[in-house]
PDB file of C-alpha atoms in Angstrom:
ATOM      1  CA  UNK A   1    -145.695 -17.669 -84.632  1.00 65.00           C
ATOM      2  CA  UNK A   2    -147.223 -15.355 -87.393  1.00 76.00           C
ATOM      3  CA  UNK A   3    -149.177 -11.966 -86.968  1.00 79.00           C
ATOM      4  CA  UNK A   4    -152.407 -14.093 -88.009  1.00 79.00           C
ATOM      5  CA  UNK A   5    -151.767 -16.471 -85.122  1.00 80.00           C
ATOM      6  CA  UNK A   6    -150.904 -13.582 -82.544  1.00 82.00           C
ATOM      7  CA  UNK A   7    -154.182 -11.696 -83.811  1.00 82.00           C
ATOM      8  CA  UNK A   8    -156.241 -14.740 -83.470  1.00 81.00           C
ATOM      9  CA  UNK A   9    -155.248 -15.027 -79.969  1.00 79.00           C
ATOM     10  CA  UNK A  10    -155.838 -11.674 -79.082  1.00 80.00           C
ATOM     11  CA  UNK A  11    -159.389 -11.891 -80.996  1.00 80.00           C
ATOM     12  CA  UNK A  12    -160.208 -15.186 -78.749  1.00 77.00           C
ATOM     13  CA  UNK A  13    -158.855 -13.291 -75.408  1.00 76.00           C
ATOM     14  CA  UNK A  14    -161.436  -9.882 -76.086  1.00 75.00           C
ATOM     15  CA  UNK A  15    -164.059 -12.663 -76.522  1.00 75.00           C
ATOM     16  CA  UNK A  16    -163.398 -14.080 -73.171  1.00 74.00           C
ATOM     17  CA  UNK A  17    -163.460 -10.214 -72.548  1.00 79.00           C
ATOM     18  CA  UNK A  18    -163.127 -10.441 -68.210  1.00 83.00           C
ATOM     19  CA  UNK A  19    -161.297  -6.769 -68.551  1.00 85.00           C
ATOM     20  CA  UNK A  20    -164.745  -5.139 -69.881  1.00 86.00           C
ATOM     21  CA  UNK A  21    -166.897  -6.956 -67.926  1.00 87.00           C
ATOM     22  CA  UNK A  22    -165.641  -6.027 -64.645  1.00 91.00           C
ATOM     23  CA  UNK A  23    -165.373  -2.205 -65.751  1.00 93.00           C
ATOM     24  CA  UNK A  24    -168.866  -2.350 -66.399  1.00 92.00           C
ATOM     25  CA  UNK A  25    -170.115  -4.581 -62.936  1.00 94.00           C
ATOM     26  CA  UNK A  26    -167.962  -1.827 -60.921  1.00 95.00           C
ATOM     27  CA  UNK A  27    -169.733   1.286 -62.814  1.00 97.00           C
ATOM     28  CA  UNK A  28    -173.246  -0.159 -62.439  1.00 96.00           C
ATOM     29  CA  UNK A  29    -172.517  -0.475 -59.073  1.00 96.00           C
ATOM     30  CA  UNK A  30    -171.592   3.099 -58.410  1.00 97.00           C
ATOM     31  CA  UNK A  31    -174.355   3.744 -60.025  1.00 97.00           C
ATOM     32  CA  UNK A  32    -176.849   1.821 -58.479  1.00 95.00           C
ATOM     33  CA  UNK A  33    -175.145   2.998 -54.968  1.00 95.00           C
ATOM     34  CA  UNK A  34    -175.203   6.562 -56.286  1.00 95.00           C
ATOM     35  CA  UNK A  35    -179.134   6.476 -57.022  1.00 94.00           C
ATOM     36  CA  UNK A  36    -179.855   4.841 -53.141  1.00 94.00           C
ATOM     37  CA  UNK A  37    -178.005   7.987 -51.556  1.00 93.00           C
ATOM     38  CA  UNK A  38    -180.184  10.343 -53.307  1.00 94.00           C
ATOM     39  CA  UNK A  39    -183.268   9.233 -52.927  1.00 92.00           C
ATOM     40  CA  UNK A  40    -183.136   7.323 -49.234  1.00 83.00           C
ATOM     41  CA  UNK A  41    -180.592   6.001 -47.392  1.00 81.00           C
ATOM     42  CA  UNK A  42    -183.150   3.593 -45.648  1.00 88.00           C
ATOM     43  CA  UNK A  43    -182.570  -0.429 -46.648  1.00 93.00           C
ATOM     44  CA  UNK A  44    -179.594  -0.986 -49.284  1.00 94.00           C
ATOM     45  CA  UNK A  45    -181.834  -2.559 -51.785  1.00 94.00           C
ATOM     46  CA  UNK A  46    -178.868  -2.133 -54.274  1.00 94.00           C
ATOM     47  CA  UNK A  47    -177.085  -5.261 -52.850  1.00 95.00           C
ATOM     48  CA  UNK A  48    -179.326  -7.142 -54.958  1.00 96.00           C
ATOM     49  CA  UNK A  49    -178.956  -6.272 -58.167  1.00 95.00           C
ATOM     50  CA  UNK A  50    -175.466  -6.338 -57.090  1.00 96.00           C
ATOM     51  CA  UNK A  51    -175.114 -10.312 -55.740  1.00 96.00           C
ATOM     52  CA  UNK A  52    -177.058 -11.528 -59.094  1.00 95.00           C
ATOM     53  CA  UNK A  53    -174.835  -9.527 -61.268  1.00 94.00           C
ATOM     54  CA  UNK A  54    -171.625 -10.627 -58.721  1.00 95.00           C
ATOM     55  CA  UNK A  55    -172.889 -13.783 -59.843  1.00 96.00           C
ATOM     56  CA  UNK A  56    -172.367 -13.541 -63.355  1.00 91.00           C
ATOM     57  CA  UNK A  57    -169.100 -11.888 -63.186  1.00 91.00           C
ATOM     58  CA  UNK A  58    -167.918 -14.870 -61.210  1.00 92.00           C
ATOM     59  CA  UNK A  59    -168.987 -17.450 -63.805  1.00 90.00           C
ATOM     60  CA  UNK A  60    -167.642 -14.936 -66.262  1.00 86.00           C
ATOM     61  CA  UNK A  61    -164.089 -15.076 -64.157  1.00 87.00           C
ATOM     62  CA  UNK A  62    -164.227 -19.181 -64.290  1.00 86.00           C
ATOM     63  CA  UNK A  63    -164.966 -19.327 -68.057  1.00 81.00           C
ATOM     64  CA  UNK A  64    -162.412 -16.864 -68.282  1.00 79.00           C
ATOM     65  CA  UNK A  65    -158.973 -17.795 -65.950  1.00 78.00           C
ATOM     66  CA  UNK A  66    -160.078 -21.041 -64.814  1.00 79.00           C
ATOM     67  CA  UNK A  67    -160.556 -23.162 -67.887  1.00 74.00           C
ATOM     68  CA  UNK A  68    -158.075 -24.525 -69.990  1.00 72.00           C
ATOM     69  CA  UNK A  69    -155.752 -22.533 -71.893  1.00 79.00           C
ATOM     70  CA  UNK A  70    -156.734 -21.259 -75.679  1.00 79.00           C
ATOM     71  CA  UNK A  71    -155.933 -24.745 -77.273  1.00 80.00           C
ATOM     72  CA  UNK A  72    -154.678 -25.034 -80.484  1.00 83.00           C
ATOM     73  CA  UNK A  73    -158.398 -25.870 -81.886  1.00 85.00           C
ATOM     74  CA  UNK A  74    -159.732 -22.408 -81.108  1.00 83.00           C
ATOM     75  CA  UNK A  75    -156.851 -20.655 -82.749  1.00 84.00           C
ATOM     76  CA  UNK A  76    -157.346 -22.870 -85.865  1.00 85.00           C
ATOM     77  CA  UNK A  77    -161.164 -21.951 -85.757  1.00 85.00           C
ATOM     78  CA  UNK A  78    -160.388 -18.122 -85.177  1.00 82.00           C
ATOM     79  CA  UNK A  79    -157.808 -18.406 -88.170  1.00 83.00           C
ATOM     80  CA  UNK A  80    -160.309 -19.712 -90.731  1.00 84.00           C
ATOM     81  CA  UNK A  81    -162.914 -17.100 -90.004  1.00 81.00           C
ATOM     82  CA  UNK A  82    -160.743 -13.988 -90.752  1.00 68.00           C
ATOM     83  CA  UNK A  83    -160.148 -15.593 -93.887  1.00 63.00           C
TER      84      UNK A  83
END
C-alpha cells in the first residue's frame, strides 16, 4: 500500500468521524446537565434533548462500526478526488 492509499483511508475514517461525535454528545450533555442545576433542580427536562441526540449518535455508531468495511470502491473514489 502507498501513502495515497493510507491517506485516503484515514480521510474516509474522519468522515465516518464516531471519535468527534461522541466528544461533542458527552459535552452537550454536561452542559445541558450543568444549566438544570443552576437554575432548578425540579423535573430533568435535559433527558430530552439528550434521548433525541442519543438517537443520532446511535445511528451515527451503526453507519460507523456496523456497516461493511471501507471497500475498495470508496478508497478508489477518495483517491481520485485528492487528485
Amino acid at each position: 500500500m502507498t501513502v495515497d492509499h493510507h491517506a485516503a483511508i484515514e480521510r474516509i475514517e474522519a468522515k465516518r468521524g464516531f471519535g468527534r461525535h461522541a466528544t461533542v454528545y458527552v459535552a452537550g450533555n454536561f452542559l445541558l446537565v450543568a444549566i438544570w442545576a443552576i437554575t432548578s433542580r425540579g423535573y430533568f427536562w435535559p433527558i430530552w434533548p439528550m434521548l433525541g441526540w442519543g438517537v443520532g449518535l446511535g445511528m451515527n455508531y451503526w453507519s460507523v462500526f456496523l456497516r461493511k468495511p471501507i471497500s475498495d470502491d470508496e478508497i478508489r473514489r477518495e483517491l481520485e478526488k485528492g487528485r
